[in-house]
XYZ file of C-alpha atoms in Angstrom:
546
model
C 49.169 62.936 139.466
C 50.835 66.097 138.224
C 54.584 66.743 138.518
C 54.369 68.521 141.891
C 52.252 65.736 143.366
C 54.785 63.138 142.197
C 57.624 65.193 143.690
C 55.910 65.476 147.060
C 54.663 61.860 147.179
C 58.003 60.173 146.416
C 60.600 62.769 147.447
C 58.679 64.769 150.100
C 59.701 68.051 148.437
C 57.096 70.761 147.971
C 58.919 72.602 145.179
C 61.482 71.940 142.489
C 65.023 73.256 142.447
C 65.903 75.775 139.722
C 65.344 74.444 136.166
C 64.203 70.980 137.312
C 60.556 71.512 136.370
C 61.413 73.015 132.971
C 63.753 70.094 132.199
C 61.151 67.527 133.267
C 58.465 69.173 131.111
C 60.809 69.056 128.120
C 61.449 65.343 128.696
C 57.759 64.536 129.208
C 57.083 66.351 125.915
C 59.417 63.809 124.238
C 62.141 66.323 123.340
C 65.826 65.497 123.226
C 67.132 67.409 126.232
C 70.514 68.551 127.532
C 70.669 69.353 131.275
C 73.798 70.992 132.646
C 73.324 71.334 136.399
C 76.073 71.733 139.010
C 77.060 68.951 141.385
C 74.272 68.686 143.928
C 71.793 70.401 141.591
C 69.376 67.449 141.484
C 69.993 65.968 138.016
C 68.592 62.479 138.752
C 65.066 63.718 139.433
C 65.019 65.159 135.900
C 64.644 61.655 134.429
C 63.275 59.783 137.450
C 60.060 61.815 137.641
C 59.334 61.498 133.881
C 59.764 57.737 134.218
C 56.706 57.729 136.487
C 54.694 59.501 133.787
C 55.476 56.950 131.060
C 53.929 53.585 130.317
C 57.231 51.957 129.339
C 60.541 51.888 131.212
C 63.307 54.511 131.208
C 66.796 53.246 130.349
C 69.541 54.951 132.385
C 73.128 54.648 131.125
C 75.642 55.409 133.858
C 79.409 54.882 134.215
C 79.686 53.794 137.843
C 78.489 50.592 139.488
C 78.322 52.170 142.957
C 76.265 55.071 141.604
C 73.754 52.759 139.919
C 73.480 50.488 142.954
C 72.882 53.472 145.228
C 70.231 55.023 142.987
C 68.362 51.721 142.583
C 68.409 51.225 146.356
C 67.153 54.780 146.993
C 64.392 54.458 144.385
C 63.190 51.147 145.792
C 63.061 52.701 149.270
C 60.806 55.415 147.837
C 58.477 52.806 146.366
C 59.723 53.247 142.781
C 60.602 49.989 141.043
C 64.111 50.013 139.544
C 66.816 47.500 138.640
C 70.500 47.494 137.726
C 71.378 44.947 135.026
C 74.955 43.900 135.804
C 77.324 41.232 134.550
C 77.077 39.068 137.675
C 73.495 38.033 136.969
C 73.212 34.378 135.980
C 71.860 33.611 132.520
C 68.567 32.483 133.986
C 68.209 35.494 136.247
C 69.131 37.864 133.428
C 66.497 36.340 131.127
C 63.909 36.530 133.903
C 64.630 40.217 134.561
C 64.295 41.036 130.862
C 60.856 39.423 130.988
C 60.020 41.513 134.057
C 61.038 44.666 132.198
C 58.945 43.619 129.209
C 55.825 43.248 131.344
C 56.281 46.556 133.169
C 57.679 45.510 136.544
C 60.380 48.226 136.503
C 60.080 51.942 135.846
C 63.835 52.507 135.584
C 66.485 50.147 134.230
C 70.135 51.025 134.914
C 72.976 49.699 132.758
C 76.626 50.512 132.113
C 77.570 51.666 128.584
C 79.433 48.368 128.105
C 76.111 46.515 128.427
C 75.007 48.110 125.138
C 77.412 45.756 123.353
C 75.459 42.749 124.646
C 73.567 41.292 121.678
C 70.820 39.830 123.850
C 70.065 43.199 125.402
C 70.213 44.943 122.017
C 67.694 42.522 120.530
C 65.442 42.917 123.571
C 65.511 46.737 123.432
C 64.610 46.841 119.741
C 61.487 44.735 120.367
C 60.733 46.323 123.775
C 62.000 49.904 123.418
C 62.343 52.235 126.390
C 60.275 55.398 126.509
C 63.341 57.472 127.381
C 67.129 57.090 127.355
C 68.922 58.992 130.109
C 72.691 59.381 129.685
C 74.148 60.288 133.074
C 77.622 61.886 133.400
C 77.388 62.653 129.679
C 80.780 64.411 129.623
C 82.277 60.879 129.599
C 81.427 60.664 125.894
C 83.775 63.501 124.950
C 87.523 63.121 124.495
C 87.741 66.844 125.264
C 86.314 66.198 128.727
C 88.121 65.081 131.873
C 86.757 61.562 132.295
C 86.520 60.017 128.818
C 84.972 56.537 128.573
C 85.349 54.950 125.103
C 82.355 52.683 125.706
C 80.102 55.771 125.716
C 80.705 56.047 121.958
C 78.491 52.968 121.503
C 75.395 54.869 122.666
C 74.852 56.594 119.319
C 74.796 53.244 117.474
C 72.371 51.845 120.036
C 70.106 54.905 119.745
C 69.981 54.547 115.962
C 67.980 51.336 116.454
C 65.398 53.264 118.525
C 64.567 56.283 116.324
C 61.433 57.283 118.257
C 63.039 57.250 121.703
C 64.078 60.686 123.054
C 67.285 61.181 125.030
C 68.246 63.327 127.982
C 71.957 63.998 128.521
C 72.991 65.113 132.002
C 76.287 66.369 133.385
C 77.626 68.732 136.028
C 80.647 70.086 134.158
C 81.182 70.870 130.503
C 83.047 73.563 128.625
C 81.616 74.913 125.367
C 83.714 72.433 123.370
C 82.521 69.479 125.458
C 78.881 70.558 125.160
C 79.076 70.595 121.365
C 80.801 67.210 121.376
C 78.138 65.641 123.620
C 75.357 66.764 121.272
C 77.243 65.391 118.253
C 78.383 62.090 119.788
C 74.906 61.287 121.135
C 73.167 62.390 117.955
C 70.765 64.637 119.855
C 68.060 66.059 117.588
C 67.500 69.796 118.144
C 67.877 69.359 121.923
C 66.247 71.644 124.441
C 69.195 73.063 126.378
C 69.060 73.935 130.084
C 72.035 75.276 132.003
C 72.038 76.474 135.587
C 74.651 78.783 137.043
C 77.760 77.085 138.369
C 77.900 79.543 141.260
C 77.215 78.002 144.663
C 77.185 80.737 147.257
C 77.648 78.409 150.234
C 81.030 77.047 149.079
C 84.102 78.915 150.325
C 86.888 78.312 147.795
C 90.519 78.871 148.619
C 94.148 77.975 147.917
C 96.563 77.937 150.840
C 100.356 77.987 150.599
C 102.075 76.398 153.566
C 105.372 74.844 154.598
C 103.503 71.982 156.308
C 100.472 70.613 154.480
C 99.839 67.915 157.077
C 99.522 70.360 159.950
C 97.299 72.806 158.034
C 94.943 70.049 156.891
C 94.831 68.749 160.456
C 93.986 72.249 161.662
C 91.030 72.481 159.272
C 89.709 69.038 160.172
C 89.964 69.716 163.909
C 88.402 73.174 163.571
C 85.399 72.094 161.512
C 82.673 70.136 163.248
C 81.305 68.215 160.262
C 82.600 65.378 158.117
C 84.529 65.674 154.879
C 86.862 64.418 152.184
C 90.593 64.806 151.623
C 91.791 64.142 148.068
C 95.321 62.958 147.250
C 96.832 61.880 143.928
C 98.469 58.608 145.045
C 97.207 55.529 146.836
C 100.138 55.561 149.258
C 99.393 59.157 150.281
C 95.740 58.339 151.067
C 96.890 55.561 153.405
C 99.591 57.753 154.951
C 97.212 60.640 155.655
C 94.537 58.342 157.063
C 97.102 56.912 159.522
C 98.114 60.446 160.507
C 94.511 61.443 161.224
C 93.890 58.274 163.206
C 97.014 58.961 165.300
C 95.473 62.318 166.224
C 92.203 60.717 167.324
C 90.283 61.597 164.149
C 88.094 58.739 162.819
C 89.363 58.177 159.286
C 89.835 55.694 156.465
C 91.265 55.620 152.934
C 89.707 54.808 149.558
C 91.415 54.093 146.221
C 91.171 51.900 143.106
C 93.642 49.348 144.489
C 90.960 48.036 146.851
C 88.384 45.448 145.822
C 84.949 46.758 144.917
C 83.505 45.081 148.029
C 85.967 46.843 150.352
C 85.436 50.185 148.609
C 81.690 49.810 149.037
C 82.096 48.980 152.740
C 84.291 52.040 153.317
C 81.915 54.279 151.388
C 78.876 53.130 153.359
C 80.656 53.628 156.678
C 81.593 57.167 155.682
C 78.044 57.907 154.491
C 76.768 56.634 157.872
C 79.225 58.955 159.687
C 81.486 56.232 161.077
C 84.411 58.364 159.875
C 84.949 62.097 160.110
C 87.319 61.984 157.122
C 87.641 59.750 154.086
C 90.991 60.199 152.324
C 90.645 59.262 148.673
C 92.000 59.373 145.159
C 89.779 60.390 142.262
C 88.530 56.774 142.269
C 86.042 58.213 144.758
C 83.948 59.397 141.880
C 80.790 60.835 140.492
C 77.333 60.732 141.955
C 78.163 60.269 145.654
C 74.969 61.341 147.377
C 75.704 62.815 150.808
C 74.245 66.195 151.685
C 76.154 67.206 154.826
C 79.788 67.218 153.654
C 81.412 70.149 155.463
C 84.755 70.264 153.663
C 86.620 68.960 150.617
C 90.377 69.469 150.976
C 92.967 68.718 148.293
C 96.416 67.617 149.444
C 97.577 67.597 145.803
C 96.444 69.975 143.070
C 94.043 68.494 140.490
C 95.055 68.456 136.811
C 92.081 70.473 135.548
C 89.243 72.686 136.746
C 86.491 70.288 135.613
C 87.806 67.564 137.906
C 88.294 70.032 140.736
C 84.815 71.510 140.417
C 83.205 68.060 140.516
C 85.273 66.937 143.504
C 84.849 70.193 145.444
C 81.155 70.232 144.534
C 80.538 67.226 146.785
C 80.627 69.656 149.688
C 77.624 71.575 151.000
C 74.821 69.896 149.090
C 72.480 70.764 151.968
C 73.035 74.454 151.253
C 75.059 74.980 154.437
C 78.454 76.700 154.419
C 81.288 74.378 153.399
C 85.000 74.739 152.667
C 86.886 73.766 149.483
C 90.623 74.336 149.844
C 93.667 73.252 147.835
C 96.981 73.116 149.712
C 100.315 73.939 148.088
C 103.884 74.043 149.311
C 105.267 77.583 149.743
C 107.799 77.164 146.957
C 105.807 74.701 144.861
C 106.200 75.282 141.120
C 103.434 75.005 138.564
C 101.928 71.552 138.296
C 103.143 69.757 135.192
C 101.199 67.491 132.864
C 103.741 64.693 133.029
C 101.210 61.914 132.671
C 99.183 62.980 129.630
C 100.368 60.120 127.498
C 103.188 58.229 125.830
C 105.167 59.509 122.888
C 103.934 58.767 119.387
C 106.686 56.180 118.908
C 105.722 54.465 122.185
C 102.106 54.290 121.045
C 103.139 52.620 117.778
C 105.394 50.183 119.608
C 102.686 49.238 122.128
C 100.207 48.741 119.261
C 102.635 46.285 117.610
C 103.487 44.596 120.912
C 99.804 43.839 121.586
C 99.540 41.956 118.286
C 102.971 40.340 118.747
C 101.988 39.006 122.186
C 99.277 36.882 120.597
C 101.342 36.123 117.469
C 98.951 37.879 115.108
C 100.310 38.723 111.670
C 99.397 41.642 109.410
C 95.747 41.424 108.226
C 94.902 39.030 111.076
C 93.292 39.387 114.504
C 89.894 40.972 113.900
C 87.243 39.810 116.428
C 89.727 37.578 118.272
C 89.766 37.768 122.092
C 92.496 36.877 124.601
C 93.101 37.022 128.334
C 95.218 40.071 129.102
C 97.521 40.504 132.113
C 98.785 44.076 132.431
C 101.664 43.178 134.766
C 102.916 40.387 132.528
C 102.641 42.541 129.379
C 104.552 45.407 131.019
C 107.365 43.113 132.161
C 107.613 41.214 128.877
C 107.813 44.261 126.623
C 109.362 46.681 129.150
C 106.716 49.419 128.957
C 105.520 51.387 131.975
C 101.987 50.509 133.082
C 101.021 54.169 132.781
C 101.980 54.244 129.081
C 100.146 50.965 128.456
C 96.936 52.164 130.140
C 96.913 55.419 128.179
C 97.697 53.742 124.852
C 94.969 51.126 125.385
C 92.482 53.915 126.164
C 93.471 55.658 122.934
C 93.174 52.452 120.873
C 89.754 51.823 122.416
C 88.614 55.320 121.463
C 89.650 54.540 117.861
C 87.711 51.225 117.982
C 90.884 49.230 117.273
C 90.597 47.160 120.455
C 88.321 46.856 123.454
C 88.890 45.498 126.946
C 86.425 43.920 129.350
C 86.757 42.719 132.917
C 85.338 39.225 133.425
C 84.326 38.506 137.010
C 84.452 34.867 138.074
C 83.563 33.134 141.326
C 87.065 33.371 142.816
C 88.837 35.963 140.703
C 88.473 38.458 137.880
C 90.583 38.925 134.764
C 90.750 41.222 131.752
C 89.933 40.200 128.197
C 91.307 42.084 125.197
C 89.438 41.920 121.880
C 90.891 43.121 118.574
C 88.205 44.958 116.602
C 90.401 45.458 113.523
C 93.066 43.424 111.755
C 96.694 44.288 112.355
C 98.026 46.887 109.914
C 101.617 47.295 108.787
C 101.266 51.063 109.109
C 98.370 51.636 111.532
C 96.393 54.862 111.400
C 96.539 55.938 115.023
C 95.180 59.430 114.276
C 98.249 61.200 115.627
C 96.912 64.597 114.549
C 93.867 64.176 116.766
C 96.100 62.851 119.536
C 98.175 66.047 119.375
C 94.995 68.171 119.420
C 93.842 66.458 122.600
C 97.300 66.827 124.120
C 97.155 70.555 123.365
C 93.709 70.734 124.969
C 95.021 68.967 128.083
C 97.870 71.473 128.315
C 95.406 74.370 128.054
C 93.405 72.861 130.897
C 96.593 72.642 132.930
C 97.348 76.315 132.255
C 93.860 77.247 133.527
C 94.389 75.134 136.654
C 97.740 76.806 137.336
C 96.174 80.237 136.891
C 93.576 79.332 139.490
C 96.229 78.099 141.911
C 98.455 81.160 141.521
C 95.645 83.702 141.440
C 96.072 86.726 143.738
C 93.932 89.378 142.062
C 90.541 87.875 141.113
C 87.554 86.352 142.897
C 87.920 82.566 142.639
C 84.269 82.055 141.751
C 84.713 84.493 138.870
C 87.632 82.399 137.609
C 85.617 79.168 137.863
C 82.539 80.570 136.151
C 84.599 82.171 133.397
C 86.189 78.799 132.673
C 82.716 77.306 132.176
C 81.684 80.189 129.881
C 79.603 82.012 132.483
C 80.040 85.568 133.705
C 79.700 86.866 137.241
C 79.331 90.635 137.714
C 79.934 90.908 141.438
C 82.624 89.231 143.509
C 81.369 86.314 145.609
C 82.522 87.839 148.898
C 83.347 84.442 150.435
C 86.445 82.999 148.684
C 89.930 83.550 150.096
C 90.599 86.481 147.718
C 87.368 88.252 148.667
C 87.917 87.671 152.400
C 91.410 89.170 152.133
C 90.046 92.155 150.218
C 87.514 92.735 152.970
C 90.323 92.808 155.508
C 92.302 95.242 153.364
C 89.341 97.531 152.742
C 87.964 98.057 156.234
C 86.728 101.680 156.271
C 89.073 104.263 157.793
C 89.308 108.035 157.859
C 92.146 108.232 155.322
C 90.466 105.889 152.857
C 87.186 107.771 153.034
C 88.911 111.134 152.416
C 90.558 109.722 149.311
C 87.227 108.821 147.651
C 84.972 111.634 148.961
C 86.222 114.560 146.870
C 82.585 115.718 146.590
C 79.294 115.031 148.422
C 78.218 111.391 147.998
C 75.218 109.269 148.924
C 75.786 106.166 151.037
C 75.113 104.035 147.930
C 77.904 105.834 146.054
C 80.284 105.362 148.975
C 79.339 101.683 149.199
C 80.387 101.194 145.581
C 83.850 102.494 146.484
C 84.110 99.893 149.275
C 82.533 96.773 147.711
C 83.957 94.371 150.307
C 82.690 96.309 153.334
C 79.395 95.102 154.807
C 76.614 97.705 154.451
C 75.900 97.705 158.204
C 79.581 98.213 159.015
C 79.766 101.179 156.617
C 76.615 102.802 158.056
C 77.982 102.518 161.596
C 81.315 104.018 160.531
C 79.638 107.007 158.824
C 77.366 107.499 161.842
C 80.401 107.638 164.145
C 82.190 110.162 161.906
C 79.034 112.305 161.791
C 78.677 112.300 165.596
C 82.338 113.316 165.925
C 81.867 116.246 163.532
C 84.042 115.002 160.673
C 81.190 114.700 158.139
C 77.607 115.891 157.760
C 74.517 114.941 155.776
C 72.965 117.544 153.458
C 69.338 117.849 152.364
C 70.051 115.668 149.325
C 71.096 112.833 151.663
C 74.730 113.222 150.632
C 77.638 112.956 153.020
C 80.274 115.712 152.833
C 83.270 116.815 154.871
C 82.736 119.489 157.527
C 86.305 120.765 157.176
C 87.612 119.613 153.783
């Protein structure tokens, strides 16, 4: 079968979306490939279809359990054999599935980046190499991105053992700096680069200032007929808003990282099946959620950066229908502040020492030793805030000084901390790089504040400019463009001001870019019938009595 036949047989589509076919052909030709497609742009097909053209399996590295489970389920429904290798598989089952992969039972094998550290899997992959490595949500490999995952840095080492295996990196959001970092961190060899426009004409972006966020969000939800998402920055606010919506007769639920994975999955599935009109969530409601008919994505709190916002808002309108993406702000709300970027340099040093002290590890000791780690106990014992501890641990993981893993047992789960280096008297915590990243975070915050406070530019132009794309014309649908249309409705005085000489209708249209062409034609026709203007032989309008 050719590519179009595969697409129609398994996905029932008769044609590819923009750039999909070109990306697939690059992958099938065994090129390293970089695909930057917007949320809802159909990234998964770009490695799923090639997997059906290969003799061996495709290895998909993805950051989210729910995303992998959903994709495996969808592929199996389509008659495409796929499996997710997770930590809950028994030793016997895991060994059996590796044998199944070896003998060609599965076309796609999904794993988390942490699984690459498993020696058994590493040994298996060297002897039974995949035909393709697909790195989904590739921005997670870059510390300059918005969702850094230290475990992604292991991919390059893993790839070095498979020199003949091409890689495709896929993401929905990446600035120029992040794109360069992805190529470097993954060791892509002369990659074929494909980037679609970030502009999605069906999304109506806006920022609304109000003295009552609750009432305005309620108004939107009650006005719009479809289902949607409301994002909030705290777990307590998601629960509070969900209760408010329920009290108004709106089917709703909340979703955040404080819930067990089983409960989160239950809530997600109910929302996908339209049991709720609204799911109120934190950013724990993450990447890869596949639901086409989301009518609105509303933000109760402002996001910290435009990458996060674009991904979250981009979950709306995947079916191509009109959808609304609105951020709500208090009337007198000041600029959002980056209060939670990270601890001070002295706090980082103190937390580093406290981690070794907790397990009584002296200088030049600790390498490759593992211990159970209780965040609550550590915070209370050493009197650090949990936020500072989380951010310092993430930084130490990115420097390969420590790593943490969650071990899931029959009745409970717990965290394990492993020291990858010996304790040093004066540790090199790369403070210079830390300050560079902090500066980058602040620049992202400035861009987000500019978007929120914007009153003179099309919002889609602002978004595209941030992602290094240019847009010549205004979108005509964001809140700025809609307001400009209202302000520029054609009138006699406005027309006199621009028509100092005979002009064609096209020239007049350029002077009123926000006025619909049909509306302008009707207005000129009325003025002509009333004797104010006339049309000369050159098809130019001019005043009868200037």
